[in-house]
mmCIF file of C-alpha atoms in Angstrom:
data_model
loop_
_atom_site.group_PDB
_atom_site.id
_atom_site.type_symbol
_atom_site.label_atom_id
_atom_site.label_comp_id
_atom_site.label_asym_id
_atom_site.label_seq_id
_atom_site.Cartn_x
_atom_site.Cartn_y
_atom_site.Cartn_z
ATOM 1 C CA UNK A 24 2.441 14.309 -25.271
ATOM 2 C CA UNK A 25 6.079 12.301 -24.466
ATOM 3 C CA UNK A 26 6.672 15.509 -22.254
ATOM 4 C CA UNK A 27 2.735 15.470 -20.957
ATOM 5 C CA UNK A 28 3.391 11.457 -20.100
ATOM 6 C CA UNK A 29 6.663 12.252 -18.126
ATOM 7 C CA UNK A 30 5.064 15.346 -16.386
ATOM 8 C CA UNK A 31 2.053 13.028 -15.227
ATOM 9 C CA UNK A 32 4.333 10.201 -14.026
ATOM 10 C CA UNK A 33 6.298 12.433 -12.310
ATOM 11 C CA UNK A 34 3.385 13.894 -10.330
ATOM 12 C CA UNK A 35 2.100 10.826 -9.501
ATOM 13 C CA UNK A 36 5.375 9.129 -8.350
ATOM 14 C CA UNK A 37 4.770 6.136 -10.571
ATOM 15 C CA UNK A 38 7.772 3.681 -9.809
ATOM 16 C CA UNK A 39 7.148 1.438 -12.994
ATOM 17 C CA UNK A 40 8.424 2.687 -16.460
ATOM 18 C CA UNK A 41 5.760 0.551 -18.588
ATOM 19 C CA UNK A 42 2.877 2.006 -17.264
ATOM 20 C CA UNK A 43 0.534 3.766 -19.941
ATOM 21 C CA UNK A 44 -0.522 7.233 -20.294
ATOM 22 C CA UNK A 45 -4.213 5.734 -19.963
ATOM 23 C CA UNK A 46 -3.383 4.244 -16.882
ATOM 24 C CA UNK A 47 -1.709 7.369 -15.335
ATOM 25 C CA UNK A 48 -5.031 9.326 -16.293
ATOM 26 C CA UNK A 49 -7.130 6.745 -14.778
ATOM 27 C CA UNK A 50 -4.787 6.904 -11.491
ATOM 28 C CA UNK A 51 -5.838 10.820 -11.498
ATOM 29 C CA UNK A 52 -9.331 9.803 -10.624
ATOM 30 C CA UNK A 53 -8.716 7.792 -7.333
ATOM 31 C CA UNK A 54 -9.232 9.188 -4.085
ATOM 32 C CA UNK A 55 -5.783 8.293 -2.494
ATOM 33 C CA UNK A 56 -5.357 7.578 0.732
ATOM 34 C CA UNK A 57 -2.812 7.962 3.463
ATOM 35 C CA UNK A 58 -1.172 4.596 2.671
ATOM 36 C CA UNK A 59 1.931 6.227 1.909
ATOM 37 C CA UNK A 60 2.268 7.068 5.824
ATOM 38 C CA UNK A 61 1.664 3.436 6.527
ATOM 39 C CA UNK A 62 3.306 1.459 3.933
ATOM 40 C CA UNK A 63 6.897 0.510 4.003
ATOM 41 C CA UNK A 64 8.478 2.252 1.378
ATOM 42 C CA UNK A 65 11.728 0.300 0.741
ATOM 43 C CA UNK A 66 9.393 -2.092 -1.455
ATOM 44 C CA UNK A 67 6.974 -1.042 -4.308
ATOM 45 C CA UNK A 68 4.133 -3.179 -5.741
ATOM 46 C CA UNK A 69 4.012 -3.002 -9.280
ATOM 47 C CA UNK A 70 1.694 -4.694 -12.068
ATOM 48 C CA UNK A 71 0.071 -7.833 -12.127
ATOM 49 C CA UNK A 72 2.257 -10.564 -13.636
ATOM 50 C CA UNK A 73 -0.429 -13.399 -14.058
ATOM 51 C CA UNK A 74 -3.331 -14.795 -13.254
ATOM 52 C CA UNK A 75 -3.092 -18.438 -12.375
ATOM 53 C CA UNK A 76 -6.011 -20.708 -13.762
ATOM 54 C CA UNK A 77 -5.773 -24.612 -12.994
ATOM 55 C CA UNK A 78 -7.340 -26.466 -15.876
ATOM 56 C CA UNK A 79 -8.350 -30.502 -16.274
ATOM 57 C CA UNK A 80 -7.701 -30.151 -20.122
ATOM 58 C CA UNK A 81 -4.495 -28.228 -21.219
ATOM 59 C CA UNK A 82 -5.218 -28.880 -24.894
ATOM 60 C CA UNK A 83 -8.839 -27.853 -24.415
ATOM 61 C CA UNK A 84 -8.126 -24.499 -22.366
ATOM 62 C CA UNK A 85 -5.623 -23.594 -24.907
ATOM 63 C CA UNK A 86 -7.920 -23.793 -27.533
ATOM 64 C CA UNK A 87 -10.456 -21.736 -25.635
ATOM 65 C CA UNK A 88 -8.200 -19.035 -25.393
ATOM 66 C CA UNK A 89 -6.727 -19.173 -28.910
ATOM 67 C CA UNK A 90 -9.579 -20.280 -31.303
ATOM 68 C CA UNK A 91 -12.720 -19.273 -29.322
ATOM 69 C CA UNK A 92 -11.418 -16.084 -28.035
ATOM 70 C CA UNK A 93 -8.559 -15.412 -30.327
ATOM 71 C CA UNK A 94 -5.981 -14.727 -27.528
ATOM 72 C CA UNK A 95 -2.199 -14.965 -28.044
ATOM 73 C CA UNK A 96 -1.328 -18.137 -26.618
ATOM 74 C CA UNK A 97 2.089 -19.855 -26.392
ATOM 75 C CA UNK A 98 2.908 -23.476 -26.822
ATOM 76 C CA UNK A 99 2.993 -26.018 -23.569
ATOM 77 C CA UNK A 100 5.925 -25.657 -21.687
ATOM 78 C CA UNK A 101 6.641 -28.446 -18.881
ATOM 79 C CA UNK A 102 8.034 -27.041 -15.819
ATOM 80 C CA UNK A 103 9.072 -30.705 -14.018
ATOM 81 C CA UNK A 104 11.174 -28.784 -11.149
ATOM 82 C CA UNK A 105 7.367 -27.039 -10.454
ATOM 83 C CA UNK A 106 5.643 -29.966 -11.255
ATOM 84 C CA UNK A 107 3.283 -28.121 -13.611
ATOM 85 C CA UNK A 108 3.206 -27.721 -17.429
ATOM 86 C CA UNK A 109 1.843 -23.982 -18.161
ATOM 87 C CA UNK A 110 0.365 -22.227 -21.480
ATOM 88 C CA UNK A 111 0.296 -18.385 -21.625
ATOM 89 C CA UNK A 112 -2.043 -16.051 -22.711
ATOM 90 C CA UNK A 113 -0.971 -12.518 -23.297
ATOM 91 C CA UNK A 114 -3.293 -9.895 -22.539
ATOM 92 C CA UNK A 115 -2.160 -6.338 -22.429
ATOM 93 C CA UNK A 116 0.777 -5.970 -19.786
ATOM 94 C CA UNK A 117 -0.329 -8.908 -17.902
ATOM 95 C CA UNK A 118 -1.151 -12.604 -18.816
ATOM 96 C CA UNK A 119 -3.163 -15.558 -17.868
ATOM 97 C CA UNK A 120 -1.500 -18.594 -16.902
ATOM 98 C CA UNK A 121 -2.812 -21.977 -17.498
ATOM 99 C CA UNK A 122 -1.396 -24.502 -15.348
ATOM 100 C CA UNK A 123 -2.158 -28.455 -15.364
ATOM 101 C CA UNK A 124 -0.424 -30.861 -12.833
ATOM 102 C CA UNK A 125 3.175 -32.817 -13.695
ATOM 103 C CA UNK A 126 4.483 -35.489 -12.031
ATOM 104 C CA UNK A 127 3.765 -37.276 -9.124
ATOM 105 C CA UNK A 128 3.929 -34.152 -6.286
ATOM 106 C CA UNK A 129 2.475 -31.300 -8.225
ATOM 107 C CA UNK A 130 1.347 -28.488 -6.110
ATOM 108 C CA UNK A 131 -1.669 -28.049 -8.005
ATOM 109 C CA UNK A 132 -2.993 -31.765 -7.667
ATOM 110 C CA UNK A 133 -5.172 -31.442 -4.876
ATOM 111 C CA UNK A 134 -6.929 -28.130 -6.143
ATOM 112 C CA UNK A 135 -7.443 -30.163 -9.294
ATOM 113 C CA UNK A 136 -9.156 -32.529 -7.001
ATOM 114 C CA UNK A 137 -10.914 -29.922 -5.036
ATOM 115 C CA UNK A 138 -12.109 -28.275 -8.277
ATOM 116 C CA UNK A 139 -12.318 -31.027 -10.757
ATOM 117 C CA UNK A 140 -13.686 -28.562 -13.446
ATOM 118 C CA UNK A 141 -10.738 -26.269 -12.781
ATOM 119 C CA UNK A 142 -10.668 -22.497 -11.541
ATOM 120 C CA UNK A 143 -8.793 -19.629 -10.383
ATOM 121 C CA UNK A 144 -5.801 -20.591 -8.369
ATOM 122 C CA UNK A 145 -3.591 -17.349 -7.597
ATOM 123 C CA UNK A 146 -2.760 -14.034 -8.483
ATOM 124 C CA UNK A 147 0.730 -13.004 -8.875
ATOM 125 C CA UNK A 148 1.715 -9.323 -8.337
ATOM 126 C CA UNK A 149 5.165 -7.954 -9.072
ATOM 127 C CA UNK A 150 7.599 -6.006 -6.412
ATOM 128 C CA UNK A 151 10.946 -4.420 -6.929
ATOM 129 C CA UNK A 152 12.350 -5.902 -3.923
ATOM 130 C CA UNK A 153 11.071 -8.937 -2.554
ATOM 131 C CA UNK A 154 13.281 -9.350 0.449
ATOM 132 C CA UNK A 155 12.269 -5.820 1.777
ATOM 133 C CA UNK A 156 8.809 -7.023 1.061
ATOM 134 C CA UNK A 157 9.123 -10.227 2.845
ATOM 135 C CA UNK A 158 10.541 -8.492 6.036
ATOM 136 C CA UNK A 159 7.891 -5.875 5.883
ATOM 137 C CA UNK A 160 4.780 -8.356 6.012
ATOM 138 C CA UNK A 161 6.361 -10.513 8.454
ATOM 139 C CA UNK A 162 6.592 -7.347 10.629
ATOM 140 C CA UNK A 163 2.581 -6.878 9.725
ATOM 141 C CA UNK A 164 2.055 -10.504 10.773
ATOM 142 C CA UNK A 165 1.135 -11.550 7.533
ATOM 143 C CA UNK A 166 1.975 -15.424 7.102
ATOM 144 C CA UNK A 167 4.257 -16.736 4.680
ATOM 145 C CA UNK A 168 4.063 -20.134 2.652
ATOM 146 C CA UNK A 169 7.677 -20.559 3.027
ATOM 147 C CA UNK A 170 10.455 -18.539 5.340
ATOM 148 C CA UNK A 171 12.344 -16.601 2.569
ATOM 149 C CA UNK A 172 11.903 -16.353 -1.484
ATOM 150 C CA UNK A 173 11.857 -19.195 -3.764
ATOM 151 C CA UNK A 174 12.651 -19.535 -7.363
ATOM 152 C CA UNK A 175 9.471 -19.359 -9.378
ATOM 153 C CA UNK A 176 8.471 -20.678 -12.470
ATOM 154 C CA UNK A 177 9.987 -17.654 -14.393
ATOM 155 C CA UNK A 178 13.242 -18.138 -12.987
ATOM 156 C CA UNK A 179 12.799 -15.100 -10.553
ATOM 157 C CA UNK A 180 12.302 -14.883 -7.050
ATOM 158 C CA UNK A 181 9.066 -15.384 -5.664
ATOM 159 C CA UNK A 182 7.097 -15.541 -1.982
ATOM 160 C CA UNK A 183 3.370 -16.596 -1.412
ATOM 161 C CA UNK A 184 1.226 -15.176 1.137
ATOM 162 C CA UNK A 185 -0.840 -17.529 3.176
ATOM 163 C CA UNK A 186 -4.625 -17.125 1.874
ATOM 164 C CA UNK A 187 -6.370 -16.977 5.367
ATOM 165 C CA UNK A 188 -4.393 -13.633 5.646
ATOM 166 C CA UNK A 189 -5.627 -12.381 2.004
ATOM 167 C CA UNK A 190 -9.108 -12.954 2.143
ATOM 168 C CA UNK A 191 -9.018 -16.243 0.670
ATOM 169 C CA UNK A 192 -7.037 -15.628 -2.194
ATOM 170 C CA UNK A 193 -3.630 -17.118 -2.838
ATOM 171 C CA UNK A 194 -1.136 -14.072 -3.584
ATOM 172 C CA UNK A 195 2.106 -14.637 -5.118
ATOM 173 C CA UNK A 196 4.793 -11.601 -5.056
ATOM 174 C CA UNK A 197 7.397 -11.626 -7.881
ATOM 175 C CA UNK A 198 10.353 -9.804 -7.829
ATOM 176 C CA UNK A 199 10.529 -8.200 -11.457
ATOM 177 C CA UNK B 17 12.216 4.545 -30.628
ATOM 178 C CA UNK B 18 8.648 5.838 -31.590
ATOM 179 C CA UNK B 19 8.863 4.486 -35.146
ATOM 180 C CA UNK B 20 10.335 1.255 -33.961
ATOM 181 C CA UNK B 21 7.387 1.009 -31.802
ATOM 182 C CA UNK B 22 5.319 1.363 -34.385
ATOM 183 C CA UNK B 23 6.830 -0.603 -37.004
ATOM 184 C CA UNK B 24 6.683 -3.399 -34.279
ATOM 185 C CA UNK B 25 2.765 -3.090 -33.419
ATOM 186 C CA UNK B 26 2.645 -2.913 -37.344
ATOM 187 C CA UNK B 27 4.326 -6.346 -37.836
ATOM 188 C CA UNK B 28 2.518 -7.888 -34.900
ATOM 189 C CA UNK B 29 -0.759 -6.435 -35.903
ATOM 190 C CA UNK B 30 -1.808 -5.412 -32.472
ATOM 191 C CA UNK B 31 -5.317 -4.551 -31.961
ATOM 192 C CA UNK B 32 -4.955 -1.848 -28.916
ATOM 193 C CA UNK B 33 -3.238 1.171 -28.838
ATOM 194 C CA UNK B 34 -1.906 1.248 -25.180
ATOM 195 C CA UNK B 35 0.046 -1.591 -25.182
ATOM 196 C CA UNK B 36 3.874 -0.942 -23.893
ATOM 197 C CA UNK B 37 6.859 -1.255 -26.013
ATOM 198 C CA UNK B 38 7.284 -4.059 -23.412
ATOM 199 C CA UNK B 39 4.786 -5.736 -24.093
ATOM 200 C CA UNK B 40 5.099 -6.140 -28.016
ATOM 201 C CA UNK B 41 8.751 -7.536 -27.362
ATOM 202 C CA UNK B 42 7.313 -10.156 -24.876
ATOM 203 C CA UNK B 43 4.862 -11.193 -27.924
ATOM 204 C CA UNK B 44 7.724 -11.549 -30.280
ATOM 205 C CA UNK B 45 8.735 -14.634 -27.932
ATOM 206 C CA UNK B 46 5.535 -16.529 -28.723
ATOM 207 C CA UNK B 47 5.133 -19.264 -30.937
ATOM 208 C CA UNK B 48 2.033 -17.876 -32.561
ATOM 209 C CA UNK B 49 -0.518 -20.409 -33.579
ATOM 210 C CA UNK B 50 -2.934 -20.484 -36.543
ATOM 211 C CA UNK B 51 -5.797 -19.098 -34.460
ATOM 212 C CA UNK B 52 -5.979 -16.159 -37.033
ATOM 213 C CA UNK B 53 -7.936 -18.831 -39.407
ATOM 214 C CA UNK B 54 -10.274 -19.974 -36.756
ATOM 215 C CA UNK B 55 -11.077 -17.061 -34.926
ATOM 216 C CA UNK B 56 -13.492 -14.233 -36.147
ATOM 217 C CA UNK B 57 -11.763 -11.292 -36.833
ATOM 218 C CA UNK B 58 -14.922 -9.000 -36.635
ATOM 219 C CA UNK B 59 -13.686 -8.582 -32.811
ATOM 220 C CA UNK B 60 -10.685 -8.743 -30.979
ATOM 221 C CA UNK B 61 -9.830 -9.541 -27.358
ATOM 222 C CA UNK B 62 -7.679 -6.600 -25.454
ATOM 223 C CA UNK B 63 -6.235 -6.209 -22.079
ATOM 224 C CA UNK B 64 -7.264 -7.591 -18.661
ATOM 225 C CA UNK B 65 -9.881 -5.151 -17.226
ATOM 226 C CA UNK B 66 -10.080 -6.421 -13.793
ATOM 227 C CA UNK B 67 -9.902 -9.440 -11.681
ATOM 228 C CA UNK B 68 -12.816 -9.671 -9.115
ATOM 229 C CA UNK B 69 -12.188 -10.952 -5.711
ATOM 230 C CA UNK B 70 -15.411 -11.222 -3.121
ATOM 231 C CA UNK B 71 -14.537 -10.293 0.276
ATOM 232 C CA UNK B 72 -16.741 -10.736 3.688
ATOM 233 C CA UNK B 73 -14.768 -7.376 4.762
ATOM 234 C CA UNK B 74 -14.459 -4.664 2.460
ATOM 235 C CA UNK B 75 -12.725 -2.553 4.959
ATOM 236 C CA UNK B 76 -10.159 -5.036 5.861
ATOM 237 C CA UNK B 77 -9.347 -6.228 2.458
ATOM 238 C CA UNK B 78 -8.906 -2.209 1.334
ATOM 239 C CA UNK B 79 -6.362 -2.037 3.883
ATOM 240 C CA UNK B 80 -4.556 -4.932 2.890
ATOM 241 C CA UNK B 81 -3.945 -4.117 -0.554
ATOM 242 C CA UNK B 82 -3.395 -0.332 0.921
ATOM 243 C CA UNK B 83 -1.423 -0.301 3.957
ATOM 244 C CA UNK B 84 0.224 -3.755 3.961
ATOM 245 C CA UNK B 85 1.042 -3.882 -0.056
ATOM 246 C CA UNK B 86 1.147 -0.265 -0.626
ATOM 247 C CA UNK B 87 -1.071 -0.130 -3.537
ATOM 248 C CA UNK B 88 -3.261 2.472 -5.019
ATOM 249 C CA UNK B 89 -6.955 1.783 -3.790
ATOM 250 C CA UNK B 90 -10.006 3.282 -4.348
ATOM 251 C CA UNK B 91 -12.557 4.487 -1.665
ATOM 252 C CA UNK B 92 -15.741 2.335 -1.382
ATOM 253 C CA UNK B 93 -18.343 2.917 -4.082
ATOM 254 C CA UNK B 94 -21.966 1.326 -3.414
ATOM 255 C CA UNK B 95 -23.580 0.129 -6.564
ATOM 256 C CA UNK B 96 -27.131 -0.783 -5.518
ATOM 257 C CA UNK B 97 -28.299 -1.460 -9.223
ATOM 258 C CA UNK B 98 -25.687 -4.309 -9.123
ATOM 259 C CA UNK B 99 -26.009 -5.439 -5.727
ATOM 260 C CA UNK B 100 -22.564 -5.033 -4.821
ATOM 261 C CA UNK B 101 -19.890 -2.567 -3.211
ATOM 262 C CA UNK B 102 -16.459 -2.023 -4.555
ATOM 263 C CA UNK B 103 -13.002 -1.036 -4.198
ATOM 264 C CA UNK B 104 -10.618 -0.941 -6.752
ATOM 265 C CA UNK B 105 -6.686 -1.487 -6.869
ATOM 266 C CA UNK B 106 -4.987 0.127 -9.651
ATOM 267 C CA UNK B 107 -1.950 -2.672 -10.774
ATOM 268 C CA UNK B 108 -0.531 -1.721 -14.013
ATOM 269 C CA UNK B 109 -2.844 -1.488 -16.968
ATOM 270 C CA UNK B 110 -5.318 -3.623 -14.969
ATOM 271 C CA UNK B 111 -6.993 -3.691 -11.269
ATOM 272 C CA UNK B 112 -8.293 -5.940 -8.849
ATOM 273 C CA UNK B 113 -11.951 -5.327 -7.853
ATOM 274 C CA UNK B 114 -12.814 -5.963 -4.448
ATOM 275 C CA UNK B 115 -16.465 -6.767 -3.901
ATOM 276 C CA UNK B 116 -18.849 -7.308 -1.213
ATOM 277 C CA UNK B 117 -22.429 -7.810 -1.274
ATOM 278 C CA UNK B 118 -25.161 -5.051 -0.834
ATOM 279 C CA UNK B 119 -28.668 -5.325 -0.565
ATOM 280 C CA UNK B 120 -30.930 -8.080 -0.669
ATOM 281 C CA UNK B 121 -30.626 -10.290 -4.036
ATOM 282 C CA UNK B 122 -26.754 -9.496 -4.216
ATOM 283 C CA UNK B 123 -25.476 -11.954 -7.497
ATOM 284 C CA UNK B 124 -22.402 -12.733 -5.238
ATOM 285 C CA UNK B 125 -24.270 -13.442 -1.932
ATOM 286 C CA UNK B 126 -24.286 -16.951 -2.787
ATOM 287 C CA UNK B 127 -20.411 -17.160 -3.644
ATOM 288 C CA UNK B 128 -19.513 -15.459 -0.209
ATOM 289 C CA UNK B 129 -22.060 -18.328 1.450
ATOM 290 C CA UNK B 130 -19.971 -21.092 -0.279
ATOM 291 C CA UNK B 131 -16.666 -19.242 0.195
ATOM 292 C CA UNK B 132 -16.548 -17.802 3.755
ATOM 293 C CA UNK B 133 -13.078 -16.394 3.872
ATOM 294 C CA UNK B 134 -13.629 -14.954 0.429
ATOM 295 C CA UNK B 135 -11.894 -15.858 -2.761
ATOM 296 C CA UNK B 136 -11.762 -15.234 -6.462
ATOM 297 C CA UNK B 137 -14.614 -14.585 -8.037
ATOM 298 C CA UNK B 138 -14.180 -13.770 -11.664
ATOM 299 C CA UNK B 139 -11.715 -12.123 -14.487
ATOM 300 C CA UNK B 140 -12.839 -9.798 -16.938
ATOM 301 C CA UNK B 141 -11.226 -9.307 -20.422
ATOM 302 C CA UNK B 142 -11.899 -6.019 -22.722
ATOM 303 C CA UNK B 143 -13.078 -6.711 -26.649
ATOM 304 C CA UNK B 144 -13.547 -4.414 -29.053
ATOM 305 C CA UNK B 145 -16.877 -5.430 -30.306
ATOM 306 C CA UNK B 146 -19.230 -7.251 -27.716
ATOM 307 C CA UNK B 147 -22.066 -7.958 -30.354
ATOM 308 C CA UNK B 148 -19.874 -9.694 -32.767
ATOM 309 C CA UNK B 149 -18.249 -11.400 -29.929
ATOM 310 C CA UNK B 150 -21.540 -12.500 -28.680
ATOM 311 C CA UNK B 151 -22.205 -13.855 -32.104
ATOM 312 C CA UNK B 152 -19.142 -15.489 -32.611
ATOM 313 C CA UNK B 153 -19.133 -17.309 -29.329
ATOM 314 C CA UNK B 154 -22.792 -18.546 -29.702
ATOM 315 C CA UNK B 155 -22.093 -19.826 -33.002
ATOM 316 C CA UNK B 156 -19.162 -21.646 -31.223
ATOM 317 C CA UNK B 157 -21.310 -23.257 -28.598
ATOM 318 C CA UNK B 158 -20.492 -21.214 -25.605
ATOM 319 C CA UNK B 159 -22.967 -20.754 -23.389
ATOM 320 C CA UNK B 160 -23.651 -17.063 -21.976
ATOM 321 C CA UNK B 161 -25.291 -15.966 -18.880
ATOM 322 C CA UNK B 162 -27.723 -13.754 -20.439
ATOM 323 C CA UNK B 163 -29.276 -13.472 -23.925
ATOM 324 C CA UNK B 164 -27.714 -10.465 -25.025
ATOM 325 C CA UNK B 165 -25.276 -7.668 -23.585
ATOM 326 C CA UNK B 166 -25.930 -5.965 -20.040
ATOM 327 C CA UNK B 167 -24.617 -2.711 -18.593
ATOM 328 C CA UNK B 168 -21.922 -3.508 -16.506
ATOM 329 C CA UNK B 169 -20.722 -1.880 -13.218
ATOM 330 C CA UNK B 170 -18.270 0.312 -15.201
ATOM 331 C CA UNK B 171 -21.556 1.521 -17.327
ATOM 332 C CA UNK B 172 -20.116 -0.475 -20.318
ATOM 333 C CA UNK B 173 -21.705 -3.769 -22.122
ATOM 334 C CA UNK B 174 -20.839 -6.853 -20.550
ATOM 335 C CA UNK B 175 -21.598 -10.378 -21.268
ATOM 336 C CA UNK B 176 -20.525 -13.575 -18.868
ATOM 337 C CA UNK B 177 -19.519 -16.606 -20.146
ATOM 338 C CA UNK B 178 -20.721 -19.784 -18.614
ATOM 339 C CA UNK B 179 -17.934 -21.477 -16.142
ATOM 340 C CA UNK B 180 -18.646 -24.873 -17.586
ATOM 341 C CA UNK B 181 -17.639 -23.450 -20.798
ATOM 342 C CA UNK B 182 -14.251 -21.829 -19.934
ATOM 343 C CA UNK B 183 -12.632 -24.758 -17.015
ATOM 344 C CA UNK B 184 -14.129 -23.575 -14.098
ATOM 345 C CA UNK B 185 -13.897 -20.206 -14.484
ATOM 346 C CA UNK B 186 -16.376 -17.067 -14.682
ATOM 347 C CA UNK B 187 -15.336 -14.908 -17.613
ATOM 348 C CA UNK B 188 -16.823 -11.760 -18.437
ATOM 349 C CA UNK B 189 -16.176 -9.772 -21.591
ATOM 350 C CA UNK B 190 -16.898 -5.578 -21.642
ATOM 351 C CA UNK B 191 -16.772 -3.633 -24.257
ATOM 352 C CA UNK B 192 -14.002 -1.164 -23.924
#
């Protein structure tokens, strides 16, 4: 089985080691496009690191995912340098990050004012080389929310893509 | 290594077979709550099946994830019985589903009218027993968008939870 797994991964040229065999098999069903001809292969997209939800009540949201849905939920983690308090919900190889504003200048305060009940804020996808990703995205006229990478909430380099260039969705890339 | 993996999973009582060892190790870092005392263990939450994004231009969005970001992107799949055309982007053990309205009575038409540039529509989490999940959620006063499970876009039973009971987020559960 391990050999089969290794062979499948080799055939499919999977860049990330922690993909499951199930995921490999699903990919076989895909009609892969000619993306490799267009995409700059100096960097690769990985898994979804997290989906960030903003909530008006972090304890209530944590209780929903822990006590009602039975998920594995972390304690609250204040990140004053990022202006948020976070709670993580582990789900397979990705996670939900519940966010609530912290401090005066929280970057999610205005989102919560526009969405008083809370809502989906951004998705974060891993990349293996954020500097190459940034160069490539700039060359393809994707607007970025900062000139270069910044240190994200997990202590790793991140960059945010402008929602106007991503169909209304705020997309974060994180170097994993 | 496989034995270690099995032992770790046993210790952590992981319900889903396709969790990677990395995911297991990450979970060890979690301060697990007493959720198992409150949550009805007749059903278990699994991985995130997909994140659904609604887009005003499916070809443009598919090109973004395929040609700009280099993701594995499926062909367009019209699902007239669900009122949507979908494109899947495989990312680790989960996926992004790009959705565009199809037909007169598409359930995502009003979302696109409110969010003309597109946006994040819902998250779908897997469960191992949707009937037990529904009984449990009803007992915990979580409002559902249908009385019982319906057949979702993947041909599996699904139920949607009311966003007002999920911090402004539309949550779908799918029996995997």
